[in-house]
């Protein structure tokens, strides 16, 4: 008797459906491998909850380069908090924060080739397209590969484009100018005794984007691991403005880090990775199933 071939269109359960194209299979497989490699890199080469060993070499190379170029700078935000409170980069920090004076913008921009030639780093400026940034925003449900056009002034990625330092630029402002740049004026701004006080403002719309200049300068030094790190003049005052009065004295992970930066974090990452790979390989498994159904059926006795 004739041999009957069951094609996807001929199979009763598959009528009206088209077989998956090779392009879909290639894309699904590539995405699955990308997610798998990202998970392995996070879990084996540096957890997102303890990346200090990977971030610190980048930080020190950037600080040394600024020092050699004559660019005054200081640790800021979470990077400052980690070294001041814990003596190291925060276990659950994702990046590094450094501030400079806006007047030194061109000096830092001129270091672009030095970073590339000496360390393999890539320096981007505000508004630049960064493919890697787009991927990091996917978990927020959007594709956004551009740095904000105003802040940070620069972002410096390591050779693998995995770890980075954000560089913020401080603009010197009078009280009137400060009030035009922020909706969170620092405490004491309306004190008549501070009428002539000057402020340092970056252009990020956060509660700490304008601080009194005497909180930052003259810069101080923080001794960590036989190295003097550049820090603001009054660290507690700056941290109180950023995190609220004394709100910085205990570790408080934010966002997705609340979930993954605990004792269940490793298992959480593994389970999510397996689930994502399972979903992304559905087209491949469906294709293989249909291919198996297309094999000729042997005649009965």
GROMACS .gro file of C-alpha atoms in nm:
model
  301
    1UNK     CA    1   0.000   0.000   0.000
    2UNK     CA    2   0.106   0.358  -0.054
    3UNK     CA    3   0.304   0.532   0.216
    4UNK     CA    4   0.125   0.832   0.362
    5UNK     CA    5   0.329   1.136   0.466
    6UNK     CA    6   0.190   1.350   0.746
    7UNK     CA    7   0.292   1.711   0.685
    8UNK     CA    8   0.219   1.998   0.922
    9UNK     CA    9  -0.064   2.107   0.694
   10UNK     CA   10  -0.199   1.756   0.661
   11UNK     CA   11  -0.197   1.671   1.028
   12UNK     CA   12  -0.544   1.735   1.175
   13UNK     CA   13  -0.401   1.927   1.470
   14UNK     CA   14  -0.183   2.143   1.246
   15UNK     CA   15  -0.418   2.246   0.969
   16UNK     CA   16  -0.400   2.616   0.894
   17UNK     CA   17  -0.065   2.657   1.072
   18UNK     CA   18   0.265   2.732   0.904
   19UNK     CA   19   0.587   2.559   1.003
   20UNK     CA   20   0.839   2.773   1.193
   21UNK     CA   21   1.094   2.930   0.963
   22UNK     CA   22   1.464   2.880   1.005
   23UNK     CA   23   1.504   3.248   1.088
   24UNK     CA   24   1.276   3.213   1.391
   25UNK     CA   25   1.469   2.908   1.508
   26UNK     CA   26   1.803   3.087   1.471
   27UNK     CA   27   1.680   3.393   1.662
   28UNK     CA   28   1.524   3.183   1.940
   29UNK     CA   29   1.838   2.976   1.979
   30UNK     CA   30   2.063   3.284   1.980
   31UNK     CA   31   1.849   3.450   2.248
   32UNK     CA   32   1.850   3.135   2.458
   33UNK     CA   33   2.230   3.113   2.438
   34UNK     CA   34   2.262   3.484   2.519
   35UNK     CA   35   2.048   3.449   2.831
   36UNK     CA   36   2.230   3.133   2.934
   37UNK     CA   37   2.573   3.293   2.895
   38UNK     CA   38   2.459   3.605   3.082
   39UNK     CA   39   2.335   3.389   3.368
   40UNK     CA   40   2.658   3.190   3.380
   41UNK     CA   41   2.864   3.509   3.375
   42UNK     CA   42   2.662   3.656   3.661
   43UNK     CA   43   2.670   3.343   3.873
   44UNK     CA   44   3.026   3.226   3.807
   45UNK     CA   45   3.232   3.532   3.714
   46UNK     CA   46   3.067   3.791   3.937
   47UNK     CA   47   2.731   3.795   4.108
   48UNK     CA   48   2.523   4.110   4.072
   49UNK     CA   49   2.509   4.101   4.450
   50UNK     CA   50   2.885   4.102   4.505
   51UNK     CA   51   3.068   4.265   4.216
   52UNK     CA   52   3.329   4.459   4.410
   53UNK     CA   53   3.613   4.240   4.287
   54UNK     CA   54   3.518   4.320   3.928
   55UNK     CA   55   3.426   4.685   3.976
   56UNK     CA   56   3.723   4.799   4.183
   57UNK     CA   57   3.991   4.749   3.911
   58UNK     CA   58   3.783   4.963   3.675
   59UNK     CA   59   3.731   5.223   3.946
   60UNK     CA   60   4.101   5.248   4.029
   61UNK     CA   61   4.201   5.273   3.660
   62UNK     CA   62   3.954   5.558   3.609
   63UNK     CA   63   4.064   5.739   3.926
   64UNK     CA   64   4.432   5.703   3.834
   65UNK     CA   65   4.366   5.837   3.484
   66UNK     CA   66   4.181   6.139   3.621
   67UNK     CA   67   4.462   6.202   3.867
   68UNK     CA   68   4.727   6.191   3.594
   69UNK     CA   69   4.519   6.423   3.373
   70UNK     CA   70   4.480   6.678   3.653
   71UNK     CA   71   4.102   6.632   3.686
   72UNK     CA   72   3.976   6.684   4.045
   73UNK     CA   73   3.717   6.419   4.126
   74UNK     CA   74   3.545   6.243   4.415
   75UNK     CA   75   3.338   5.933   4.490
   76UNK     CA   76   2.965   5.997   4.494
   77UNK     CA   77   2.628   5.831   4.564
   78UNK     CA   78   2.636   5.454   4.624
   79UNK     CA   79   3.009   5.422   4.561
   80UNK     CA   80   3.083   5.677   4.832
   81UNK     CA   81   2.834   5.508   5.066
   82UNK     CA   82   2.992   5.166   5.019
   83UNK     CA   83   3.348   5.273   5.091
   84UNK     CA   84   3.251   5.504   5.378
   85UNK     CA   85   3.014   5.267   5.558
   86UNK     CA   86   3.140   4.920   5.461
   87UNK     CA   87   3.497   4.980   5.347
   88UNK     CA   88   3.428   4.846   4.996
   89UNK     CA   89   3.191   4.877   4.702
   90UNK     CA   90   2.835   4.789   4.801
   91UNK     CA   91   2.773   4.416   4.761
   92UNK     CA   92   2.456   4.486   4.564
   93UNK     CA   93   2.578   4.787   4.363
   94UNK     CA   94   2.557   4.762   3.985
   95UNK     CA   95   2.792   5.045   3.885
   96UNK     CA   96   3.023   5.319   4.015
   97UNK     CA   97   2.959   5.690   4.063
   98UNK     CA   98   3.223   5.962   4.032
   99UNK     CA   99   3.175   6.339   4.014
  100UNK     CA  100   3.389   6.609   3.855
  101UNK     CA  101   3.355   6.982   3.791
  102UNK     CA  102   3.183   7.070   3.464
  103UNK     CA  103   3.482   7.289   3.382
  104UNK     CA  104   3.687   6.969   3.337
  105UNK     CA  105   3.446   6.817   3.083
  106UNK     CA  106   3.687   6.860   2.791
  107UNK     CA  107   3.976   6.709   2.987
  108UNK     CA  108   3.778   6.391   3.049
  109UNK     CA  109   3.655   6.376   2.689
  110UNK     CA  110   4.018   6.396   2.576
  111UNK     CA  111   4.089   6.075   2.771
  112UNK     CA  112   3.870   5.869   2.536
  113UNK     CA  113   4.163   5.735   2.332
  114UNK     CA  114   4.375   5.676   2.643
  115UNK     CA  115   4.104   5.460   2.800
  116UNK     CA  116   4.069   5.263   2.476
  117UNK     CA  117   4.440   5.211   2.412
  118UNK     CA  118   4.556   5.151   2.769
  119UNK     CA  119   4.267   4.953   2.917
  120UNK     CA  120   4.034   4.863   2.632
  121UNK     CA  121   3.763   5.079   2.793
  122UNK     CA  122   3.497   5.270   2.599
  123UNK     CA  123   3.400   5.623   2.701
  124UNK     CA  124   3.052   5.743   2.604
  125UNK     CA  125   2.914   6.091   2.657
  126UNK     CA  126   2.560   6.200   2.744
  127UNK     CA  127   2.313   6.122   2.468
  128UNK     CA  128   2.529   5.851   2.304
  129UNK     CA  129   2.389   5.522   2.175
  130UNK     CA  130   2.500   5.226   2.389
  131UNK     CA  131   2.377   4.885   2.275
  132UNK     CA  132   2.461   4.727   2.612
  133UNK     CA  133   2.244   4.983   2.794
  134UNK     CA  134   1.950   4.879   2.579
  135UNK     CA  135   1.979   4.520   2.700
  136UNK     CA  136   1.995   4.625   3.066
  137UNK     CA  137   1.665   4.815   3.026
  138UNK     CA  138   1.473   4.517   2.889
  139UNK     CA  139   1.390   4.393   3.239
  140UNK     CA  140   1.200   4.722   3.282
  141UNK     CA  141   0.994   4.638   2.977
  142UNK     CA  142   1.153   4.884   2.737
  143UNK     CA  143   1.437   4.917   2.488
  144UNK     CA  144   1.634   5.232   2.569
  145UNK     CA  145   1.994   5.224   2.440
  146UNK     CA  146   2.061   5.598   2.476
  147UNK     CA  147   2.217   5.778   2.769
  148UNK     CA  148   2.011   6.070   2.892
  149UNK     CA  149   2.119   6.387   2.703
  150UNK     CA  150   2.193   6.567   3.032
  151UNK     CA  151   2.330   6.309   3.276
  152UNK     CA  152   2.559   6.144   3.344
  153UNK     CA  153   2.819   6.344   3.151
  154UNK     CA  154   3.008   6.024   3.070
  155UNK     CA  155   2.982   5.650   3.109
  156UNK     CA  156   3.299   5.442   3.093
  157UNK     CA  157   3.261   5.070   3.018
  158UNK     CA  158   3.526   4.808   3.085
  159UNK     CA  159   3.681   4.600   2.807
  160UNK     CA  160   3.394   4.346   2.815
  161UNK     CA  161   3.135   4.626   2.825
  162UNK     CA  162   2.998   4.460   3.137
  163UNK     CA  163   3.094   4.695   3.423
  164UNK     CA  164   3.093   5.074   3.409
  165UNK     CA  165   3.147   5.402   3.591
  166UNK     CA  166   2.907   5.696   3.560
  167UNK     CA  167   3.075   6.037   3.565
  168UNK     CA  168   2.860   6.330   3.680
  169UNK     CA  169   2.944   6.696   3.618
  170UNK     CA  170   2.890   6.958   3.888
  171UNK     CA  171   2.779   7.305   3.778
  172UNK     CA  172   2.856   7.592   4.015
  173UNK     CA  173   2.536   7.784   4.098
  174UNK     CA  174   2.420   8.071   4.314
  175UNK     CA  175   2.113   8.032   4.537
  176UNK     CA  176   1.888   8.174   4.264
  177UNK     CA  177   2.035   7.945   3.999
  178UNK     CA  178   2.015   7.647   4.235
  179UNK     CA  179   1.643   7.701   4.293
  180UNK     CA  180   1.591   7.700   3.916
  181UNK     CA  181   1.778   7.368   3.879
  182UNK     CA  182   1.619   7.160   4.154
  183UNK     CA  183   1.286   7.090   4.320
  184UNK     CA  184   1.471   6.955   4.626
  185UNK     CA  185   1.672   7.247   4.770
  186UNK     CA  186   1.909   7.134   5.047
  187UNK     CA  187   1.837   7.205   5.410
  188UNK     CA  188   1.925   7.555   5.526
  189UNK     CA  189   1.907   7.714   5.181
  190UNK     CA  190   1.657   7.976   5.306
  191UNK     CA  191   1.862   8.069   5.612
  192UNK     CA  192   1.962   8.439   5.579
  193UNK     CA  193   2.309   8.343   5.698
  194UNK     CA  194   2.345   8.131   5.381
  195UNK     CA  195   2.238   8.402   5.137
  196UNK     CA  196   2.578   8.404   4.966
  197UNK     CA  197   2.629   8.027   4.978
  198UNK     CA  198   2.728   7.862   4.650
  199UNK     CA  199   2.601   7.525   4.531
  200UNK     CA  200   2.712   7.240   4.306
  201UNK     CA  201   2.438   7.102   4.082
  202UNK     CA  202   2.435   6.816   3.835
  203UNK     CA  203   2.142   6.795   3.596
  204UNK     CA  204   1.984   6.473   3.725
  205UNK     CA  205   1.641   6.550   3.876
  206UNK     CA  206   1.700   6.384   4.213
  207UNK     CA  207   1.704   6.503   4.572
  208UNK     CA  208   2.083   6.530   4.578
  209UNK     CA  209   2.138   6.706   4.246
  210UNK     CA  210   2.222   7.035   4.423
  211UNK     CA  211   2.443   7.040   4.731
  212UNK     CA  212   2.623   7.323   4.911
  213UNK     CA  213   2.972   7.361   4.771
  214UNK     CA  214   3.124   7.359   5.121
  215UNK     CA  215   2.989   7.005   5.167
  216UNK     CA  216   3.207   6.892   4.876
  217UNK     CA  217   3.515   7.116   4.887
  218UNK     CA  218   3.787   7.110   4.994
  219UNK     CA  219   3.804   6.743   4.901
  220UNK     CA  220   3.916   6.490   5.158
  221UNK     CA  221   4.080   6.147   5.150
  222UNK     CA  222   3.944   5.813   5.271
  223UNK     CA  223   4.205   5.547   5.345
  224UNK     CA  224   4.091   5.208   5.211
  225UNK     CA  225   4.324   4.911   5.152
  226UNK     CA  226   4.643   5.122   5.158
  227UNK     CA  227   4.494   5.367   4.909
  228UNK     CA  228   4.365   5.721   4.958
  229UNK     CA  229   4.032   5.764   4.779
  230UNK     CA  230   3.905   6.115   4.693
  231UNK     CA  231   3.587   6.196   4.885
  232UNK     CA  232   3.372   6.503   4.967
  233UNK     CA  233   3.466   6.727   5.258
  234UNK     CA  234   3.157   6.641   5.469
  235UNK     CA  235   3.057   6.284   5.383
  236UNK     CA  236   2.775   6.241   5.640
  237UNK     CA  237   2.610   6.566   5.527
  238UNK     CA  238   2.610   6.453   5.165
  239UNK     CA  239   2.484   6.102   5.247
  240UNK     CA  240   2.208   6.250   5.463
  241UNK     CA  241   2.093   6.460   5.168
  242UNK     CA  242   2.104   6.166   4.927
  243UNK     CA  243   1.946   5.898   5.146
  244UNK     CA  244   1.770   6.098   5.416
  245UNK     CA  245   1.893   6.170   5.766
  246UNK     CA  246   2.071   5.857   5.886
  247UNK     CA  247   1.886   5.653   5.623
  248UNK     CA  248   2.214   5.527   5.482
  249UNK     CA  249   2.349   5.350   5.788
  250UNK     CA  250   2.190   5.011   5.713
  251UNK     CA  251   2.209   4.818   5.381
  252UNK     CA  252   1.884   4.854   5.189
  253UNK     CA  253   1.880   4.691   4.842
  254UNK     CA  254   1.638   4.846   4.593
  255UNK     CA  255   1.435   4.715   4.299
  256UNK     CA  256   1.521   4.371   4.160
  257UNK     CA  257   1.815   4.355   4.401
  258UNK     CA  258   1.569   4.308   4.689
  259UNK     CA  259   1.480   3.971   4.534
  260UNK     CA  260   1.814   3.844   4.410
  261UNK     CA  261   2.047   3.986   4.678
  262UNK     CA  262   1.959   3.744   4.955
  263UNK     CA  263   2.034   3.384   5.039
  264UNK     CA  264   1.786   3.265   4.775
  265UNK     CA  265   1.937   3.485   4.506
  266UNK     CA  266   2.149   3.214   4.342
  267UNK     CA  267   1.853   2.975   4.309
  268UNK     CA  268   1.630   3.256   4.189
  269UNK     CA  269   1.874   3.336   3.906
  270UNK     CA  270   1.903   2.969   3.808
  271UNK     CA  271   1.526   2.914   3.800
  272UNK     CA  272   1.465   3.232   3.598
  273UNK     CA  273   1.738   3.137   3.349
  274UNK     CA  274   1.593   2.788   3.299
  275UNK     CA  275   1.243   2.932   3.255
  276UNK     CA  276   1.359   3.186   2.997
  277UNK     CA  277   1.553   2.925   2.801
  278UNK     CA  278   1.247   2.695   2.811
  279UNK     CA  279   1.024   2.966   2.663
  280UNK     CA  280   1.274   3.079   2.400
  281UNK     CA  281   1.333   2.725   2.274
  282UNK     CA  282   0.961   2.648   2.229
  283UNK     CA  283   0.981   2.714   1.852
  284UNK     CA  284   1.275   2.475   1.819
  285UNK     CA  285   1.103   2.199   2.011
  286UNK     CA  286   0.781   2.249   1.815
  287UNK     CA  287   0.978   2.229   1.491
  288UNK     CA  288   1.143   1.903   1.596
  289UNK     CA  289   0.807   1.758   1.696
  290UNK     CA  290   0.654   1.842   1.358
  291UNK     CA  291   0.960   1.702   1.183
  292UNK     CA  292   0.915   1.374   1.368
  293UNK     CA  293   0.549   1.361   1.267
  294UNK     CA  294   0.647   1.400   0.902
  295UNK     CA  295   0.840   1.073   0.896
  296UNK     CA  296   0.676   0.803   0.678
  297UNK     CA  297   0.459   0.552   0.855
  298UNK     CA  298   0.529   0.190   0.772
  299UNK     CA  299   0.242  -0.009   0.617
  300UNK     CA  300   0.050  -0.231   0.857
  301UNK     CA  301   0.055  -0.608   0.832
   0.00000   0.00000   0.00000
